[in-house]
Short mmCIF file of C-alpha atoms in Angstrom, two decimals:
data_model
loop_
_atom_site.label_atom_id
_atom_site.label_comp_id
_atom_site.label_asym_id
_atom_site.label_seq_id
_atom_site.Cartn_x
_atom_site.Cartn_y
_atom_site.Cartn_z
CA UNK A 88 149.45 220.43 158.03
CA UNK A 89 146.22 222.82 158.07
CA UNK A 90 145.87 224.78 155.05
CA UNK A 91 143.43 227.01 153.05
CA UNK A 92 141.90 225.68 150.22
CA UNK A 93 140.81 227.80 147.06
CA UNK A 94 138.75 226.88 144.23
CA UNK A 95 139.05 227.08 141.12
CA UNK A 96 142.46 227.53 140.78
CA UNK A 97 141.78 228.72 137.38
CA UNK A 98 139.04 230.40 135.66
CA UNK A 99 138.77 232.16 132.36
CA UNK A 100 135.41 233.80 131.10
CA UNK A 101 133.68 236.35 129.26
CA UNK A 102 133.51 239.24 129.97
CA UNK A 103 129.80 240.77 131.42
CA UNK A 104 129.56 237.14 132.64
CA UNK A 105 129.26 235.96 136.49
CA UNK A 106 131.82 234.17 138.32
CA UNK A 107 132.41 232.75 141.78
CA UNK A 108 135.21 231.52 143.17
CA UNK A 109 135.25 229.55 147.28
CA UNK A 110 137.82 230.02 150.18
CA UNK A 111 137.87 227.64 153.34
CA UNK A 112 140.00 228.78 155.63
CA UNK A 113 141.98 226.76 158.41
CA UNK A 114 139.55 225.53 161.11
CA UNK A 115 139.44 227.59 164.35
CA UNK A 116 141.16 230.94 162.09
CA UNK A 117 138.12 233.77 163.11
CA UNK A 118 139.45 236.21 160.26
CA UNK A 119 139.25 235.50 157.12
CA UNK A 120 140.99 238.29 153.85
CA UNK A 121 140.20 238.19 150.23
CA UNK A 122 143.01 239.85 148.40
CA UNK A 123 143.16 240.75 144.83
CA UNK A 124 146.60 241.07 142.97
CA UNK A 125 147.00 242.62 139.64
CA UNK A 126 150.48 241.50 137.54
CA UNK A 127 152.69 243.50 138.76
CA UNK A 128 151.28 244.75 142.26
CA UNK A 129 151.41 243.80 145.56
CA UNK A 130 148.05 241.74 146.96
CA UNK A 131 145.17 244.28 147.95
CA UNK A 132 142.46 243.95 150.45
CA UNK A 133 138.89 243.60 148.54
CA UNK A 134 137.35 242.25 152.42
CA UNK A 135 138.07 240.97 155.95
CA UNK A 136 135.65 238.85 157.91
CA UNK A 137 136.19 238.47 161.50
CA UNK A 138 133.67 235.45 162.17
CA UNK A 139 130.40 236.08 159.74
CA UNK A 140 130.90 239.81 160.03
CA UNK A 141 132.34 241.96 157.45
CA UNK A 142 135.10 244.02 159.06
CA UNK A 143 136.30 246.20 156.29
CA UNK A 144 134.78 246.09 152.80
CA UNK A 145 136.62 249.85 151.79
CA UNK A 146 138.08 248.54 148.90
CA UNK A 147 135.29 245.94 147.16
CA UNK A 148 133.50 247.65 144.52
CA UNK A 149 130.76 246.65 145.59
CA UNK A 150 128.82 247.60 142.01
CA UNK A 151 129.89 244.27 140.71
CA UNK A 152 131.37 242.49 143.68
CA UNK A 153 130.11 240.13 146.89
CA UNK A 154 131.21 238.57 149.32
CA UNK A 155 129.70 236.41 151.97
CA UNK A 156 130.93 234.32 154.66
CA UNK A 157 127.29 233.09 155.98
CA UNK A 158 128.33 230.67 158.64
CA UNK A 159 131.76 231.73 159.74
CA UNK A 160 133.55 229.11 158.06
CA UNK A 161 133.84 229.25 154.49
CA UNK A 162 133.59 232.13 152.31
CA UNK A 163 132.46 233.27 148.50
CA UNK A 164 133.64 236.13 146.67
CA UNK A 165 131.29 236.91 143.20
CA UNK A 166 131.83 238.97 140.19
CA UNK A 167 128.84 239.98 138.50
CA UNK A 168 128.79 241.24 135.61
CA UNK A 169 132.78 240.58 135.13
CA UNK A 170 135.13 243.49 133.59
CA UNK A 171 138.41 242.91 131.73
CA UNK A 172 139.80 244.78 134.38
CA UNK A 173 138.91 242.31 136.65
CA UNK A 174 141.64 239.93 135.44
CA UNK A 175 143.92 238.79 138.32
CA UNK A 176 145.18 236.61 140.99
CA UNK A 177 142.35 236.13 143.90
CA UNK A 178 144.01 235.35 147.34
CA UNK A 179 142.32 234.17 150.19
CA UNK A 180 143.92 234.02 153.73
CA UNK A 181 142.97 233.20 157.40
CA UNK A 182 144.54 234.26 160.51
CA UNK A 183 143.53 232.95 163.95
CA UNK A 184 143.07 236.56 165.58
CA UNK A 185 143.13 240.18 163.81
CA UNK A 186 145.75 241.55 161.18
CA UNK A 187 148.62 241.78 163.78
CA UNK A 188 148.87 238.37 163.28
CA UNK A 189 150.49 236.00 160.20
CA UNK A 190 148.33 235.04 157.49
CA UNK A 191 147.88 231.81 155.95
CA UNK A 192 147.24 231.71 152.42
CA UNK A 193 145.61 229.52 149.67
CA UNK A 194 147.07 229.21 146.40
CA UNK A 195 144.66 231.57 144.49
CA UNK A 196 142.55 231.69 141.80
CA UNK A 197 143.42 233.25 138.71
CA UNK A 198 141.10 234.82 136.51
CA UNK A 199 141.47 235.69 133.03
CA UNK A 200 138.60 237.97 131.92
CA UNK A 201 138.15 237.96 127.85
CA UNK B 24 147.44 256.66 151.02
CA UNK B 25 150.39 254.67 152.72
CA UNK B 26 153.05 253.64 150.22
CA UNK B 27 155.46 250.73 151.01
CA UNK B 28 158.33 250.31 148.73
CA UNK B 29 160.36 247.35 148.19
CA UNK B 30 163.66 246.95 146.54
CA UNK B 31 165.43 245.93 144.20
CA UNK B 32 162.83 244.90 141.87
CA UNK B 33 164.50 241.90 140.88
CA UNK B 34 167.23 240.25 142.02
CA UNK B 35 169.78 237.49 140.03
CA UNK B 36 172.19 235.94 142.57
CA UNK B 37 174.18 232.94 142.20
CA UNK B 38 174.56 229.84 143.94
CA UNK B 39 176.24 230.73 147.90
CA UNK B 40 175.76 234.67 147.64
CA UNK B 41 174.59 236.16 150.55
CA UNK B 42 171.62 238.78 149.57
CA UNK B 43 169.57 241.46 150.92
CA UNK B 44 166.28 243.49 150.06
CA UNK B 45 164.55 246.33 151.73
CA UNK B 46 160.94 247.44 152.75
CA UNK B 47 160.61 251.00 153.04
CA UNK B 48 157.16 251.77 154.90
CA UNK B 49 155.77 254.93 157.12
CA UNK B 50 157.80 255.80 159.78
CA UNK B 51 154.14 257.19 161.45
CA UNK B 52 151.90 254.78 163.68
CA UNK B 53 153.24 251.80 163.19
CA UNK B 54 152.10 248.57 164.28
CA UNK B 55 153.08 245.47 162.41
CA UNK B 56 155.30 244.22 159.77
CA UNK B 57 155.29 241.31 157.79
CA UNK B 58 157.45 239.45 155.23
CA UNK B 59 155.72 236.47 153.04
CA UNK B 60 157.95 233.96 150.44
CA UNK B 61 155.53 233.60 147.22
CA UNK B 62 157.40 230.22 145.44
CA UNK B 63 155.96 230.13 141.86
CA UNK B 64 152.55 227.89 141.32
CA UNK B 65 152.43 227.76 145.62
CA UNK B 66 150.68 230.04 148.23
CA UNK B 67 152.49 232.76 149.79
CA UNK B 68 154.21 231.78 153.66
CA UNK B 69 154.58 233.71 156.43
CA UNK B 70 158.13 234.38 157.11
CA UNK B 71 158.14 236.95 160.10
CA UNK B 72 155.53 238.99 161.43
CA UNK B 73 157.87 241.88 163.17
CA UNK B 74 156.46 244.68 166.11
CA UNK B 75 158.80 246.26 168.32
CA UNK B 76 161.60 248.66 166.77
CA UNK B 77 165.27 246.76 166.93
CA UNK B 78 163.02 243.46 166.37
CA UNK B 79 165.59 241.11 164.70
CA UNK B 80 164.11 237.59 163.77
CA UNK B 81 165.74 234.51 162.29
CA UNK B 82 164.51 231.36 160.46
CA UNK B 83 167.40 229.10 159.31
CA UNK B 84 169.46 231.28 156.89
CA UNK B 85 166.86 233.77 156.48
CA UNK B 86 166.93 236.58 158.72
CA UNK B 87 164.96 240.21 158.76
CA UNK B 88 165.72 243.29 160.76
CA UNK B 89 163.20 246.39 161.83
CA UNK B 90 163.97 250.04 162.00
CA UNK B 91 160.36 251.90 162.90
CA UNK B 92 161.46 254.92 163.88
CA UNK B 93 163.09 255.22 160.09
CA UNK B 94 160.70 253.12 158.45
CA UNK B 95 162.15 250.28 156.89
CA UNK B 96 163.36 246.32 157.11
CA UNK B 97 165.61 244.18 155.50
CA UNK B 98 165.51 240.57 154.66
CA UNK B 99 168.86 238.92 154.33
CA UNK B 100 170.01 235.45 152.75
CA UNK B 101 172.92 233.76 153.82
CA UNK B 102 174.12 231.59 150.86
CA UNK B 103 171.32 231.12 148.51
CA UNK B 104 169.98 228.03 147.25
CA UNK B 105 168.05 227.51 144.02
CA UNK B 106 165.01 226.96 146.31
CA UNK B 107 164.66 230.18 147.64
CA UNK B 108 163.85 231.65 143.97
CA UNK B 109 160.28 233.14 145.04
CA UNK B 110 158.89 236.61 145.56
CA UNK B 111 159.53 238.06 148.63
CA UNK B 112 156.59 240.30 149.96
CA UNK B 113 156.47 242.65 153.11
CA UNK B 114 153.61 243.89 154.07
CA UNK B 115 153.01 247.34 156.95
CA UNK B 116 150.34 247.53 159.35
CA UNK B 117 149.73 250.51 160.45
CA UNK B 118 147.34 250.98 163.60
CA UNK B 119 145.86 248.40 165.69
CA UNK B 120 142.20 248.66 163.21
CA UNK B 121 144.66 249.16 159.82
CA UNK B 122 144.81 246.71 157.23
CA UNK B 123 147.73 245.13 155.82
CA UNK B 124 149.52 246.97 152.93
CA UNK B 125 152.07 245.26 151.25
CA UNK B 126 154.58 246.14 148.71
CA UNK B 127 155.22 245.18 144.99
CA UNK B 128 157.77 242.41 146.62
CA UNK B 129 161.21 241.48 144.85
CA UNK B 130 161.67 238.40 143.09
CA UNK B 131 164.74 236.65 143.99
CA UNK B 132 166.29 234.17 141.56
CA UNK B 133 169.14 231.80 142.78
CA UNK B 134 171.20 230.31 139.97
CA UNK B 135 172.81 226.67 140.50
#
């Protein structure tokens, strides 16, 4: 079975330090979601992609964070410089057609900023 | 800012019990709902993606109901197992260009 793969699946650093963490979404899925979820909270959009495109980007602070998707496949989300604040689970998700649709998610990456 | 609330919080059922938890969302412009299972250590799975009021969907013993015009859904479980411990996230669309909001979920555990 298809399924979205995340890297890493851990990551601690220091804070002021850059980090990067990869989504590949399920072949053929157009949109792709970066989600951040604090302890606690429900996942929050940081970024859709619909093919290479950015579709909304509202809620990336985009100070500090980037996101590319350069080909339409795969995607990177950075953190530079990173912020204690920025500690959390990273979700990534694809979904064959627009947001009416379900998501399929990869297992995250969770970041511990110190 | 669109609020969706989900409750309980928490939830300790045994082994059997039938359960349910709601997903309270805006009543205003609505477009899609979703529920997700989040196991532990494991990426989140669609469970229902939900659009027309009176919607009622089923997937072995886990069912969900949708009331738009009141703004909410519930997710029931008939006879809990230990493997549906998870956290059980809905999420509201609202608008066909809206993102998806989702709630704080409720994590379910299922004693043996």
């Amino acid at each position: 079975e298809a399924e979205v793969a995340q890297s890493p699946r851990y990551k601690i650093t220091e804070k002021s330090q850059a980090v990067a963490f990869w989504c590949d979404p399920i072949s053929g899925h157009a949109t792709l979601y970066w989600y951040r979820q604090i302890l606690g909270q429900g996942p929050e959009l940081l970024v859709q992609f619909q093919d290479e495109s950015v579709v909304d980007d509202s809620q990336l602070p985009k100070d500090r964070f980037s996101a590319e998707r350069l080909k339409g496949v795969d995607s990177t989300l950075k953190i530079q410089p990173a912020e204690l604040g920025d500690s959390a689970m990273y979700l990534c998700a694809s979904s064959l057609f627009d947001v009416a649709y379900e998501q399929y998610f990869g297992p995250g990456t969770r970041l511990t900023v110190t | 800012i669109l609020n969706v609330e989900q409750s309980p919080q928490s939830l300790h059922v045994q082994e059997g019990d039938s359960t349910n938890f709601t997903c309270s969302f805006p009543s205003s412009n609505f477009y899609a709902l979703h529920w997700y299972r989040w196991e532990t250590a494991k990426s989140p799975e669609a469970l229902f993606v939900m659009t027309l009021n009176g919607d009622e969907k089923k997937k072995g013993r886990i069912s969900a109901t949708l009331n738009t015009k009141e703004g909410y859904s519930y997710l029931y479980i008939k006879g809990s197992q230990p493997e549906d411990s998870a956290t059980y996230l809905c999420a509201f669309k609202g608008g066909s260009q809206g993102n998806l909001i989702f709630g704080k979920g409720t994590k379910l555990s299922v004693k043996p």
